[in-house]
């Protein structure tokens, strides 16, 4: 669709959504009234910035169903994401929402090359998690043969993959790698498999992981994005060009904001991704802050699609550092380090303020052999890392190479940043 035409559709759908939440969800009505707004103030998508944000705790505070905009008799499906702390986040779908979800997941699978002649091997978990059923309905919508194998039981996964001739794999990228290794171990030969592509999401993954999955499984690995609050998988997906994820923006309108000032940022700038649902009935969301960090590009894609593309997510805004006025995400540093084979995946960023100037230091473990070789090799590597990093993050950084097993090890989520500055 032409972008001007798309904007008209988005504006009309936004007006409907604002009316829906204003008249049906006390939470939104109160927030809009506090801001001195009524539905009449929102005439087009250009007015979106006037509306207040919604955050994850708003969903928890309204647990389980208080943000739903329809009576429960209209809700045909409930999903929930298990929170690591406290109550889970609950989402509800009307029959029409399920149809929208099937549509956007059908687009996702189609952009990975799927047709009605494909066998879609859904190894995302089924249940309250949205991954399994999201891919399932999308696959059925395009008329493919869906194999609802769900997660786990790897031996059975491999057998079905061979016997049924699965062509499209849908699972998390880490499980795809796990399956790839299991295929090797099981001695399954390349010609026994018919896999050609995979749609991988639900967790962040690097370009290096993509290369590994593509080489080991001999497939095209497509990055997909979604979150249950917005609909589940199907919010955005890469096309075969693999140059950013096309957002289904006729249903989910994206904005990028500065997570500190909350100002909307221009095209190309990195910030926090915010979504407004334009067609959802059960749980419409207004300016929902995802905490995911990315940027948008409106340039037309080589594939011909006109929808806006978002970059592969860089990390979470909760992790963002501001150093000398520049936004820095530890994941930016990590992705540079991961591309270098000399380095172990252990590093620590130390931020400090000396004489009113922010300082940034990196400690990173390198292969043992660099400490046995000449000092000049170590210094050469240090300079190489520093140059690569400085060009990637646009900040000067002091790099210190340390011996293997020097840095503290963590069980679970690793700690990569020490911020010594006092604010
Ligand atoms: Zn494209």
mmCIF file of C-alpha atoms and ligand atoms in Angstrom:
data_model
loop_
_atom_site.group_PDB
_atom_site.id
_atom_site.type_symbol
_atom_site.label_atom_id
_atom_site.label_comp_id
_atom_site.label_asym_id
_atom_site.label_seq_id
_atom_site.Cartn_x
_atom_site.Cartn_y
_atom_site.Cartn_z
ATOM 1 C CA UNK A 1 0.000 0.000 0.000
ATOM 2 C CA UNK A 2 1.107 3.524 -0.801
ATOM 3 C CA UNK A 3 2.280 5.244 2.393
ATOM 4 C CA UNK A 4 -0.201 8.135 2.110
ATOM 5 C CA UNK A 5 -3.041 5.697 1.775
ATOM 6 C CA UNK A 6 -1.660 3.707 4.711
ATOM 7 C CA UNK A 7 -1.646 6.842 6.861
ATOM 8 C CA UNK A 8 -5.354 7.362 6.162
ATOM 9 C CA UNK A 9 -6.088 3.786 7.233
ATOM 10 C CA UNK A 10 -3.980 4.212 10.371
ATOM 11 C CA UNK A 11 -5.684 7.496 11.282
ATOM 12 C CA UNK A 12 -9.149 6.064 10.885
ATOM 13 C CA UNK A 13 -8.244 2.988 12.923
ATOM 14 C CA UNK A 14 -6.627 5.114 15.645
ATOM 15 C CA UNK A 15 -9.820 7.188 16.003
ATOM 16 C CA UNK A 16 -11.830 3.975 16.410
ATOM 17 C CA UNK A 17 -9.350 2.588 18.945
ATOM 18 C CA UNK A 18 -9.337 5.773 21.041
ATOM 19 C CA UNK A 19 -13.131 5.803 21.135
ATOM 20 C CA UNK A 20 -13.157 2.129 22.068
ATOM 21 C CA UNK A 21 -10.834 2.564 25.030
ATOM 22 C CA UNK A 22 -12.335 5.891 26.146
ATOM 23 C CA UNK A 23 -15.841 4.513 26.393
ATOM 24 C CA UNK A 24 -15.017 0.959 27.524
ATOM 25 C CA UNK A 25 -11.916 1.054 29.737
ATOM 26 C CA UNK A 26 -12.116 3.264 32.861
ATOM 27 C CA UNK A 27 -8.319 3.205 33.176
ATOM 28 C CA UNK A 28 -7.832 4.885 29.776
ATOM 29 C CA UNK A 29 -10.744 7.286 30.234
ATOM 30 C CA UNK A 30 -9.278 8.499 33.550
ATOM 31 C CA UNK A 31 -5.824 8.923 32.081
ATOM 32 C CA UNK A 32 -7.128 10.840 29.093
ATOM 33 C CA UNK A 33 -9.303 13.054 31.272
ATOM 34 C CA UNK A 34 -6.317 13.798 33.519
ATOM 35 C CA UNK A 35 -4.460 14.934 30.394
ATOM 36 C CA UNK A 36 -7.468 17.060 29.375
ATOM 37 C CA UNK A 37 -8.159 14.874 26.355
ATOM 38 C CA UNK A 38 -11.318 13.459 24.829
ATOM 39 C CA UNK A 39 -11.705 11.277 21.726
ATOM 40 C CA UNK A 40 -12.370 14.476 19.702
ATOM 41 C CA UNK A 41 -8.746 15.571 20.212
ATOM 42 C CA UNK A 42 -7.416 12.585 18.297
ATOM 43 C CA UNK A 43 -8.232 13.063 14.633
ATOM 44 C CA UNK A 44 -5.234 11.505 12.925
ATOM 45 C CA UNK A 45 -2.088 9.519 13.574
ATOM 46 C CA UNK A 46 -0.287 12.884 13.918
ATOM 47 C CA UNK A 47 -2.209 13.435 17.176
ATOM 48 C CA UNK A 48 -0.929 10.212 18.700
ATOM 49 C CA UNK A 49 1.854 11.966 20.626
ATOM 50 C CA UNK A 50 -0.769 13.753 22.771
ATOM 51 C CA UNK A 51 -1.882 10.485 24.379
ATOM 52 C CA UNK A 52 -0.329 9.177 27.611
ATOM 53 C CA UNK A 53 1.923 6.095 27.627
ATOM 54 C CA UNK A 54 0.989 2.675 28.950
ATOM 55 C CA UNK A 55 3.560 0.505 30.725
ATOM 56 C CA UNK A 56 3.802 -3.123 31.794
ATOM 57 C CA UNK A 57 2.882 -2.368 35.414
ATOM 58 C CA UNK A 58 -0.420 -0.904 34.168
ATOM 59 C CA UNK A 59 -1.297 -4.394 32.933
ATOM 60 C CA UNK A 60 -0.292 -5.947 36.240
ATOM 61 C CA UNK A 61 -2.194 -3.300 38.238
ATOM 62 C CA UNK A 62 -5.304 -4.125 36.218
ATOM 63 C CA UNK A 63 -4.863 -7.891 36.642
ATOM 64 C CA UNK A 64 -6.441 -9.935 35.285
ATOM 65 C CA UNK A 65 -9.094 -8.427 32.985
ATOM 66 C CA UNK A 66 -9.579 -4.748 33.867
ATOM 67 C CA UNK A 67 -7.948 -3.384 30.702
ATOM 68 C CA UNK A 68 -10.176 -5.485 28.430
ATOM 69 C CA UNK A 69 -12.391 -3.293 26.242
ATOM 70 C CA UNK A 70 -15.144 -5.864 25.614
ATOM 71 C CA UNK A 71 -17.384 -7.950 27.906
ATOM 72 C CA UNK A 72 -15.884 -11.356 28.774
ATOM 73 C CA UNK A 73 -18.560 -13.013 26.639
ATOM 74 C CA UNK A 74 -16.713 -11.585 23.602
ATOM 75 C CA UNK A 75 -13.331 -13.017 24.659
ATOM 76 C CA UNK A 76 -12.568 -16.342 23.005
ATOM 77 C CA UNK A 77 -8.942 -16.830 24.114
ATOM 78 C CA UNK A 78 -6.748 -15.873 27.050
ATOM 79 C CA UNK A 79 -2.948 -16.040 27.102
ATOM 80 C CA UNK A 80 -0.583 -15.071 29.894
ATOM 81 C CA UNK A 81 3.127 -14.564 30.230
ATOM 82 C CA UNK A 82 4.650 -15.837 33.440
ATOM 83 C CA UNK A 83 6.334 -13.013 35.256
ATOM 84 C CA UNK A 84 9.545 -13.849 37.098
ATOM 85 C CA UNK A 85 8.187 -11.714 39.928
ATOM 86 C CA UNK A 86 4.580 -11.520 41.047
ATOM 87 C CA UNK A 87 1.543 -11.687 38.814
ATOM 88 C CA UNK A 88 1.601 -12.692 35.184
ATOM 89 C CA UNK A 89 0.590 -10.414 32.315
ATOM 90 C CA UNK A 90 -2.805 -11.470 30.984
ATOM 91 C CA UNK A 91 -4.033 -10.827 27.446
ATOM 92 C CA UNK A 92 -7.444 -11.534 25.887
ATOM 93 C CA UNK A 93 -8.581 -11.963 22.276
ATOM 94 C CA UNK A 94 -11.949 -11.607 20.594
ATOM 95 C CA UNK A 95 -12.768 -13.774 17.585
ATOM 96 C CA UNK A 96 -11.755 -10.849 15.386
ATOM 97 C CA UNK A 97 -8.423 -10.503 17.254
ATOM 98 C CA UNK A 98 -7.661 -14.175 16.590
ATOM 99 C CA UNK A 99 -8.368 -13.536 12.919
ATOM 100 C CA UNK A 100 -6.022 -10.509 12.906
ATOM 101 C CA UNK A 101 -3.349 -12.552 14.648
ATOM 102 C CA UNK A 102 -3.680 -15.353 12.077
ATOM 103 C CA UNK A 103 -3.362 -12.758 9.316
ATOM 104 C CA UNK A 104 -0.184 -11.142 10.660
ATOM 105 C CA UNK A 105 1.394 -14.540 11.367
ATOM 106 C CA UNK A 106 0.437 -15.652 7.860
ATOM 107 C CA UNK A 107 2.343 -12.603 6.586
ATOM 108 C CA UNK A 108 5.301 -13.565 8.790
ATOM 109 C CA UNK A 109 5.431 -17.120 7.468
ATOM 110 C CA UNK A 110 4.915 -15.915 3.902
ATOM 111 C CA UNK A 111 7.865 -13.559 4.215
ATOM 112 C CA UNK A 112 9.936 -16.630 5.153
ATOM 113 C CA UNK A 113 8.796 -18.203 1.881
ATOM 114 C CA UNK A 114 6.020 -20.432 3.219
ATOM 115 C CA UNK A 115 3.119 -21.456 0.965
ATOM 116 C CA UNK A 116 0.259 -23.958 1.163
ATOM 117 C CA UNK A 117 2.716 -26.618 -0.020
ATOM 118 C CA UNK A 118 4.892 -26.304 3.077
ATOM 119 C CA UNK A 119 5.112 -28.348 6.260
ATOM 120 C CA UNK A 120 5.423 -25.983 9.179
ATOM 121 C CA UNK A 121 7.148 -27.558 12.149
ATOM 122 C CA UNK A 122 5.983 -25.533 15.160
ATOM 123 C CA UNK A 123 8.429 -26.183 17.995
ATOM 124 C CA UNK A 124 7.460 -23.073 19.947
ATOM 125 C CA UNK A 125 5.738 -23.999 23.195
ATOM 126 C CA UNK A 126 1.950 -24.363 23.089
ATOM 127 C CA UNK A 127 -0.103 -23.224 26.050
ATOM 128 C CA UNK A 128 -0.419 -19.875 27.777
ATOM 129 C CA UNK A 129 2.705 -18.701 25.866
ATOM 130 C CA UNK A 130 1.691 -17.125 22.544
ATOM 131 C CA UNK A 131 4.471 -18.647 20.391
ATOM 132 C CA UNK A 132 2.992 -22.043 19.543
ATOM 133 C CA UNK A 133 -0.624 -21.119 18.817
ATOM 134 C CA UNK A 134 0.439 -17.901 17.036
ATOM 135 C CA UNK A 135 2.555 -19.780 14.492
ATOM 136 C CA UNK A 136 -0.080 -22.524 14.314
ATOM 137 C CA UNK A 137 -2.962 -20.257 13.260
ATOM 138 C CA UNK A 138 -0.751 -18.359 10.820
ATOM 139 C CA UNK A 139 0.297 -21.618 9.170
ATOM 140 C CA UNK A 140 -3.293 -22.815 8.848
ATOM 141 C CA UNK A 141 -4.333 -19.454 7.437
ATOM 142 C CA UNK A 142 -1.960 -19.827 4.475
ATOM 143 C CA UNK A 143 -3.085 -23.417 4.012
ATOM 144 C CA UNK A 144 0.215 -25.046 4.917
ATOM 145 C CA UNK A 145 0.374 -28.382 6.742
ATOM 146 C CA UNK A 146 1.013 -27.450 10.344
ATOM 147 C CA UNK A 147 2.843 -29.888 12.646
ATOM 148 C CA UNK A 148 2.063 -28.795 16.252
ATOM 149 C CA UNK A 149 4.992 -30.611 17.830
ATOM 150 C CA UNK A 150 5.564 -27.944 20.567
ATOM 151 C CA UNK A 151 8.854 -27.766 22.492
ATOM 152 C CA UNK A 152 10.964 -30.559 24.023
ATOM 153 C CA UNK A 153 11.410 -34.277 23.229
ATOM 154 C CA UNK A 154 14.187 -33.650 20.727
ATOM 155 C CA UNK A 155 14.426 -37.250 19.485
ATOM 156 C CA UNK A 156 10.791 -37.159 18.448
ATOM 157 C CA UNK A 157 11.252 -33.720 16.863
ATOM 158 C CA UNK A 158 14.015 -35.092 14.635
ATOM 159 C CA UNK A 159 12.054 -38.187 13.685
ATOM 160 C CA UNK A 160 8.997 -36.162 12.673
ATOM 161 C CA UNK A 161 11.174 -33.699 10.808
ATOM 162 C CA UNK A 162 12.592 -36.524 8.697
ATOM 163 C CA UNK A 163 9.390 -38.593 8.317
ATOM 164 C CA UNK A 164 6.974 -35.705 7.611
ATOM 165 C CA UNK A 165 9.460 -33.645 5.607
ATOM 166 C CA UNK A 166 9.200 -30.428 7.634
ATOM 167 C CA UNK A 167 10.189 -27.458 5.453
ATOM 168 C CA UNK A 168 9.725 -24.464 7.775
ATOM 169 C CA UNK A 169 10.923 -24.515 11.364
ATOM 170 C CA UNK A 170 9.322 -22.212 13.947
ATOM 171 C CA UNK A 171 11.035 -22.029 17.344
ATOM 172 C CA UNK A 172 13.380 -19.914 19.449
ATOM 173 C CA UNK A 173 16.833 -19.355 17.886
ATOM 174 C CA UNK A 174 18.538 -21.117 20.789
ATOM 175 C CA UNK A 175 16.350 -24.185 20.268
ATOM 176 C CA UNK A 176 17.119 -24.092 16.535
ATOM 177 C CA UNK A 177 20.831 -24.316 17.380
ATOM 178 C CA UNK A 178 20.139 -27.088 19.852
ATOM 179 C CA UNK A 179 18.208 -29.016 17.178
ATOM 180 C CA UNK A 180 21.018 -28.425 14.674
ATOM 181 C CA UNK A 181 23.525 -30.000 17.045
ATOM 182 C CA UNK A 182 21.171 -32.880 17.817
ATOM 183 C CA UNK A 183 20.788 -33.521 14.070
ATOM 184 C CA UNK A 184 24.571 -33.747 13.747
ATOM 185 C CA UNK A 185 24.853 -36.062 16.733
ATOM 186 C CA UNK A 186 22.067 -38.303 15.453
ATOM 187 C CA UNK A 187 23.961 -38.706 12.171
ATOM 188 C CA UNK A 188 21.013 -37.442 10.118
ATOM 189 C CA UNK A 189 22.247 -36.600 6.631
ATOM 190 C CA UNK A 190 21.503 -33.407 4.782
ATOM 191 C CA UNK A 191 19.351 -35.105 2.108
ATOM 192 C CA UNK A 192 17.117 -36.634 4.793
ATOM 193 C CA UNK A 193 15.895 -33.168 5.718
ATOM 194 C CA UNK A 194 13.758 -30.827 3.647
ATOM 195 C CA UNK A 195 14.097 -27.724 5.828
ATOM 196 C CA UNK A 196 14.452 -24.498 3.827
ATOM 197 C CA UNK A 197 13.690 -21.680 6.264
ATOM 198 C CA UNK A 198 13.008 -20.910 9.890
ATOM 199 C CA UNK A 199 11.139 -18.169 11.743
ATOM 200 C CA UNK A 200 12.958 -17.481 14.974
ATOM 201 C CA UNK A 201 12.060 -15.097 17.772
ATOM 202 C CA UNK A 202 10.905 -14.684 21.389
ATOM 203 C CA UNK A 203 14.482 -13.999 22.554
ATOM 204 C CA UNK A 204 17.313 -11.732 21.368
ATOM 205 C CA UNK A 205 19.904 -13.318 19.082
ATOM 206 C CA UNK A 206 22.993 -12.084 17.303
ATOM 207 C CA UNK A 207 24.012 -12.076 13.643
ATOM 208 C CA UNK A 208 26.627 -14.685 14.547
ATOM 209 C CA UNK A 209 23.914 -16.993 15.826
ATOM 210 C CA UNK A 210 22.058 -16.454 12.576
ATOM 211 C CA UNK A 211 25.119 -17.483 10.539
ATOM 212 C CA UNK A 212 25.583 -20.581 12.660
ATOM 213 C CA UNK A 213 21.923 -21.638 12.344
ATOM 214 C CA UNK A 214 21.947 -21.020 8.587
ATOM 215 C CA UNK A 215 25.153 -22.998 8.041
ATOM 216 C CA UNK A 216 24.254 -25.915 10.290
ATOM 217 C CA UNK A 217 20.656 -26.348 9.134
ATOM 218 C CA UNK A 218 21.190 -25.139 5.528
ATOM 219 C CA UNK A 219 18.225 -22.783 5.814
ATOM 220 C CA UNK A 220 17.361 -19.106 5.663
ATOM 221 C CA UNK A 221 16.948 -17.870 9.255
ATOM 222 C CA UNK A 222 14.300 -15.164 9.549
ATOM 223 C CA UNK A 223 14.066 -12.934 12.627
ATOM 224 C CA UNK A 224 10.538 -12.382 13.891
ATOM 225 C CA UNK A 225 9.310 -10.069 16.634
ATOM 226 C CA UNK A 226 6.300 -9.915 18.860
ATOM 227 C CA UNK A 227 5.102 -9.591 22.418
ATOM 228 C CA UNK A 228 1.980 -10.988 23.991
ATOM 229 C CA UNK A 229 0.766 -7.576 25.161
ATOM 230 C CA UNK A 230 0.579 -6.351 21.551
ATOM 231 C CA UNK A 231 -0.704 -9.661 20.075
ATOM 232 C CA UNK A 232 2.055 -12.285 20.347
ATOM 233 C CA UNK A 233 4.370 -13.192 17.450
ATOM 234 C CA UNK A 234 3.406 -11.430 14.209
ATOM 235 C CA UNK A 235 4.084 -7.817 15.178
ATOM 236 C CA UNK A 236 7.068 -7.607 12.812
ATOM 237 C CA UNK A 237 9.127 -9.938 10.663
ATOM 238 C CA UNK A 238 12.111 -9.871 8.361
ATOM 239 C CA UNK A 239 11.623 -10.560 4.676
ATOM 240 C CA UNK A 240 14.026 -12.621 2.548
ATOM 241 C CA UNK A 241 16.310 -9.564 2.236
ATOM 242 C CA UNK A 242 17.037 -9.806 5.993
ATOM 243 C CA UNK A 243 17.514 -6.047 6.327
ATOM 244 C CA UNK A 244 15.253 -5.096 9.189
ATOM 245 C CA UNK A 245 11.853 -6.336 10.347
ATOM 246 C CA UNK A 246 8.749 -5.142 8.504
ATOM 247 C CA UNK A 247 6.238 -3.930 11.090
ATOM 248 C CA UNK A 248 2.598 -4.819 10.444
ATOM 249 C CA UNK A 249 1.826 -1.152 10.958
ATOM 250 C CA UNK A 250 -1.719 -1.307 9.644
ATOM 251 C CA UNK A 251 -2.418 -3.128 12.934
ATOM 252 C CA UNK A 252 0.386 -1.986 15.272
ATOM 253 C CA UNK A 253 1.659 1.579 14.991
ATOM 254 C CA UNK A 254 5.300 1.985 16.080
ATOM 255 C CA UNK A 255 7.038 5.020 17.570
ATOM 256 C CA UNK A 256 10.584 5.409 18.869
ATOM 257 C CA UNK A 257 10.999 7.527 21.995
ATOM 258 C CA UNK A 258 13.892 8.688 24.108
ATOM 259 C CA UNK A 259 13.406 6.537 27.232
ATOM 260 C CA UNK A 260 14.548 9.395 29.453
ATOM 261 C CA UNK A 261 12.811 12.491 28.022
ATOM 262 C CA UNK A 262 9.938 10.456 26.448
ATOM 263 C CA UNK A 263 10.194 12.642 23.320
ATOM 264 C CA UNK A 264 9.417 10.988 19.978
ATOM 265 C CA UNK A 265 12.671 10.524 18.049
ATOM 266 C CA UNK A 266 13.131 11.044 14.308
ATOM 267 C CA UNK A 267 13.602 8.224 11.779
ATOM 268 C CA UNK A 268 16.874 6.357 12.160
ATOM 269 C CA UNK A 269 17.542 7.270 15.781
ATOM 270 C CA UNK A 270 17.779 4.522 18.368
ATOM 271 C CA UNK A 271 15.399 4.552 21.295
ATOM 272 C CA UNK A 272 12.586 2.674 22.981
ATOM 273 C CA UNK A 273 9.966 1.044 20.799
ATOM 274 C CA UNK A 274 6.356 2.014 21.575
ATOM 275 C CA UNK A 275 3.261 0.373 20.054
ATOM 276 C CA UNK A 276 -0.338 1.484 19.681
ATOM 277 C CA UNK A 277 -2.689 -1.256 18.522
ATOM 278 C CA UNK A 278 -5.000 -0.030 15.753
ATOM 279 C CA UNK A 279 -7.443 -2.910 15.329
ATOM 280 C CA UNK A 280 -7.435 -4.899 18.551
ATOM 281 C CA UNK A 281 -10.761 -5.309 20.333
ATOM 282 C CA UNK A 282 -10.080 -7.408 23.435
ATOM 283 C CA UNK A 283 -7.027 -5.616 24.787
ATOM 284 C CA UNK A 284 -6.293 -2.436 22.838
ATOM 285 C CA UNK A 285 -3.086 -0.712 23.933
ATOM 286 C CA UNK A 286 -2.289 2.973 23.649
ATOM 287 C CA UNK A 287 1.393 3.924 23.342
ATOM 288 C CA UNK A 288 2.639 0.800 25.084
ATOM 289 C CA UNK A 289 6.315 1.046 26.070
ATOM 290 C CA UNK A 290 7.954 -2.246 25.108
ATOM 291 C CA UNK A 291 11.365 -1.425 26.716
ATOM 292 C CA UNK A 292 12.931 -2.874 23.557
ATOM 293 C CA UNK A 293 15.495 -0.687 21.845
ATOM 294 C CA UNK A 294 15.643 -0.243 18.108
ATOM 295 C CA UNK A 295 15.283 2.304 15.296
ATOM 296 C CA UNK A 296 12.900 2.650 12.343
ATOM 297 C CA UNK A 297 13.490 3.080 8.614
ATOM 298 C CA UNK A 298 10.761 4.226 6.213
ATOM 299 C CA UNK A 299 12.904 3.649 3.138
ATOM 300 C CA UNK A 300 11.246 1.276 0.684
ATOM 301 C CA UNK A 301 12.600 -2.260 0.991
ATOM 302 C CA UNK A 302 14.167 -4.158 -1.914
ATOM 303 C CA UNK A 303 11.422 -6.786 -1.467
ATOM 304 C CA UNK A 304 8.793 -4.224 -2.503
ATOM 305 C CA UNK A 305 6.951 -4.015 0.805
ATOM 306 C CA UNK A 306 6.218 -0.417 1.812
ATOM 307 C CA UNK A 307 5.860 -0.995 5.547
ATOM 308 C CA UNK A 308 8.302 0.568 7.991
ATOM 309 C CA UNK A 309 11.228 -1.596 9.073
ATOM 310 C CA UNK A 310 12.649 -1.855 12.596
ATOM 311 C CA UNK A 311 16.224 -2.893 13.270
ATOM 312 C CA UNK A 312 16.926 -6.127 15.094
ATOM 313 C CA UNK A 313 16.432 -5.243 18.766
ATOM 314 C CA UNK A 314 19.562 -3.996 20.514
ATOM 315 C CA UNK A 315 18.510 -4.697 24.072
ATOM 316 C CA UNK A 316 16.281 -3.238 26.746
ATOM 317 C CA UNK A 317 15.989 0.426 27.666
ATOM 318 C CA UNK A 318 16.406 -0.535 31.324
ATOM 319 C CA UNK A 319 20.027 -1.330 30.442
ATOM 320 C CA UNK A 320 20.765 1.971 28.700
ATOM 321 C CA UNK A 321 23.677 4.126 29.852
ATOM 322 C CA UNK A 322 24.124 7.795 29.045
ATOM 323 C CA UNK A 323 27.814 8.607 28.691
ATOM 324 C CA UNK A 324 28.873 12.130 27.828
ATOM 325 C CA UNK A 325 25.359 12.661 26.503
ATOM 326 C CA UNK A 326 25.551 9.641 24.182
ATOM 327 C CA UNK A 327 23.158 6.711 24.658
ATOM 328 C CA UNK A 328 25.017 3.430 25.003
ATOM 329 C CA UNK A 329 23.601 -0.066 25.304
ATOM 330 C CA UNK A 330 25.886 -2.795 26.660
ATOM 331 C CA UNK A 331 24.532 -5.018 23.877
ATOM 332 C CA UNK A 332 26.223 -2.722 21.302
ATOM 333 C CA UNK A 333 29.566 -3.510 22.909
ATOM 334 C CA UNK A 334 28.672 -7.167 23.185
ATOM 335 C CA UNK A 335 27.813 -7.530 19.522
ATOM 336 C CA UNK A 336 31.226 -6.125 18.520
ATOM 337 C CA UNK A 337 33.001 -8.482 20.927
ATOM 338 C CA UNK A 338 31.025 -11.519 19.745
ATOM 339 C CA UNK A 339 32.316 -11.016 16.239
ATOM 340 C CA UNK A 340 35.929 -11.439 17.367
ATOM 341 C CA UNK A 341 37.164 -15.000 17.757
ATOM 342 C CA UNK A 342 40.123 -13.998 19.984
ATOM 343 C CA UNK A 343 37.770 -12.999 22.773
ATOM 344 C CA UNK A 344 35.944 -15.023 25.412
ATOM 345 C CA UNK A 345 32.317 -13.978 26.015
ATOM 346 C CA UNK A 346 33.183 -12.453 29.387
ATOM 347 C CA UNK A 347 33.436 -8.690 29.745
ATOM 348 C CA UNK A 348 32.735 -5.875 32.149
ATOM 349 C CA UNK A 349 32.036 -2.210 31.412
ATOM 350 C CA UNK A 350 33.055 0.257 34.095
ATOM 351 C CA UNK A 351 31.598 3.745 33.967
ATOM 352 C CA UNK A 352 32.944 6.494 36.199
ATOM 353 C CA UNK A 353 33.070 10.278 36.397
ATOM 354 C CA UNK A 354 36.502 11.826 36.827
ATOM 355 C CA UNK A 355 36.926 15.617 36.914
ATOM 356 C CA UNK A 356 33.318 15.985 35.765
ATOM 357 C CA UNK A 357 33.957 13.844 32.702
ATOM 358 C CA UNK A 358 32.380 10.440 32.156
ATOM 359 C CA UNK A 359 34.884 7.659 31.587
ATOM 360 C CA UNK A 360 34.258 4.284 29.998
ATOM 361 C CA UNK A 361 36.451 1.260 30.505
ATOM 362 C CA UNK A 362 36.104 -2.271 29.181
ATOM 363 C CA UNK A 363 37.655 -5.337 30.722
ATOM 364 C CA UNK A 364 37.508 -8.363 28.476
ATOM 365 C CA UNK A 365 38.921 -11.858 28.696
ATOM 366 C CA UNK A 366 41.042 -13.021 25.767
ATOM 367 C CA UNK A 367 42.355 -16.435 24.744
ATOM 368 C CA UNK A 368 45.139 -17.773 26.942
ATOM 369 C CA UNK A 369 47.658 -17.851 24.063
ATOM 370 C CA UNK A 370 47.788 -14.048 23.839
ATOM 371 C CA UNK A 371 49.335 -13.939 27.273
ATOM 372 C CA UNK A 372 51.966 -16.490 26.304
ATOM 373 C CA UNK A 373 52.915 -14.706 23.077
ATOM 374 C CA UNK A 374 54.833 -11.529 22.705
ATOM 375 C CA UNK A 375 53.521 -8.392 24.416
ATOM 376 C CA UNK A 376 53.266 -6.731 21.012
ATOM 377 C CA UNK A 377 50.558 -9.213 19.955
ATOM 378 C CA UNK A 378 48.533 -8.433 23.043
ATOM 379 C CA UNK A 379 48.865 -4.710 22.395
ATOM 380 C CA UNK A 380 47.904 -5.217 18.752
ATOM 381 C CA UNK A 381 44.740 -7.028 19.784
ATOM 382 C CA UNK A 382 43.936 -4.354 22.363
ATOM 383 C CA UNK A 383 44.182 -1.638 19.739
ATOM 384 C CA UNK A 384 42.073 -3.629 17.293
ATOM 385 C CA UNK A 385 39.265 -4.082 19.865
ATOM 386 C CA UNK A 386 39.416 -0.414 20.832
ATOM 387 C CA UNK A 387 39.203 0.787 17.220
ATOM 388 C CA UNK A 388 36.278 -1.522 16.390
ATOM 389 C CA UNK A 389 34.392 -0.460 19.501
ATOM 390 C CA UNK A 390 34.974 3.257 19.097
ATOM 391 C CA UNK A 391 33.714 3.195 15.546
ATOM 392 C CA UNK A 392 30.620 1.208 16.616
ATOM 393 C CA UNK A 393 29.624 3.196 19.705
ATOM 394 C CA UNK A 394 30.992 6.649 18.810
ATOM 395 C CA UNK A 395 32.592 7.039 22.236
ATOM 396 C CA UNK A 396 36.177 6.777 23.373
ATOM 397 C CA UNK A 397 36.767 3.719 25.509
ATOM 398 C CA UNK A 398 39.722 2.370 27.466
ATOM 399 C CA UNK A 399 40.229 -1.335 26.774
ATOM 400 C CA UNK A 400 41.950 -3.666 29.225
ATOM 401 C CA UNK A 401 42.600 -7.263 28.250
ATOM 402 C CA UNK A 402 42.520 -9.731 31.100
ATOM 403 C CA UNK A 403 43.436 -13.408 31.417
ATOM 404 C CA UNK A 404 40.751 -16.106 31.154
ATOM 405 C CA UNK A 405 38.688 -16.676 34.313
ATOM 406 C CA UNK A 406 39.625 -13.281 35.789
ATOM 407 C CA UNK A 407 36.134 -11.779 35.664
ATOM 408 C CA UNK A 408 33.400 -12.831 38.032
ATOM 409 C CA UNK A 409 31.046 -15.577 36.797
ATOM 410 C CA UNK A 410 27.296 -15.324 37.329
ATOM 411 C CA UNK A 411 24.606 -17.950 37.521
ATOM 412 C CA UNK A 412 21.675 -16.753 35.464
ATOM 413 C CA UNK A 413 21.774 -13.226 34.081
ATOM 414 C CA UNK A 414 25.343 -11.930 33.914
ATOM 415 C CA UNK A 415 26.243 -8.495 35.227
ATOM 416 C CA UNK A 416 28.118 -6.556 32.573
ATOM 417 C CA UNK A 417 28.096 -2.989 33.872
ATOM 418 C CA UNK A 418 29.403 -1.180 36.944
ATOM 419 C CA UNK A 419 28.324 2.451 37.059
ATOM 420 C CA UNK A 420 30.349 4.264 39.727
ATOM 421 C CA UNK A 421 28.946 7.705 38.944
ATOM 422 C CA UNK A 422 26.915 9.482 41.633
ATOM 423 C CA UNK A 423 23.832 11.247 40.351
HETATM 424 ZN ZN1 LIG B 1 11.571 -6.341 2.756
#
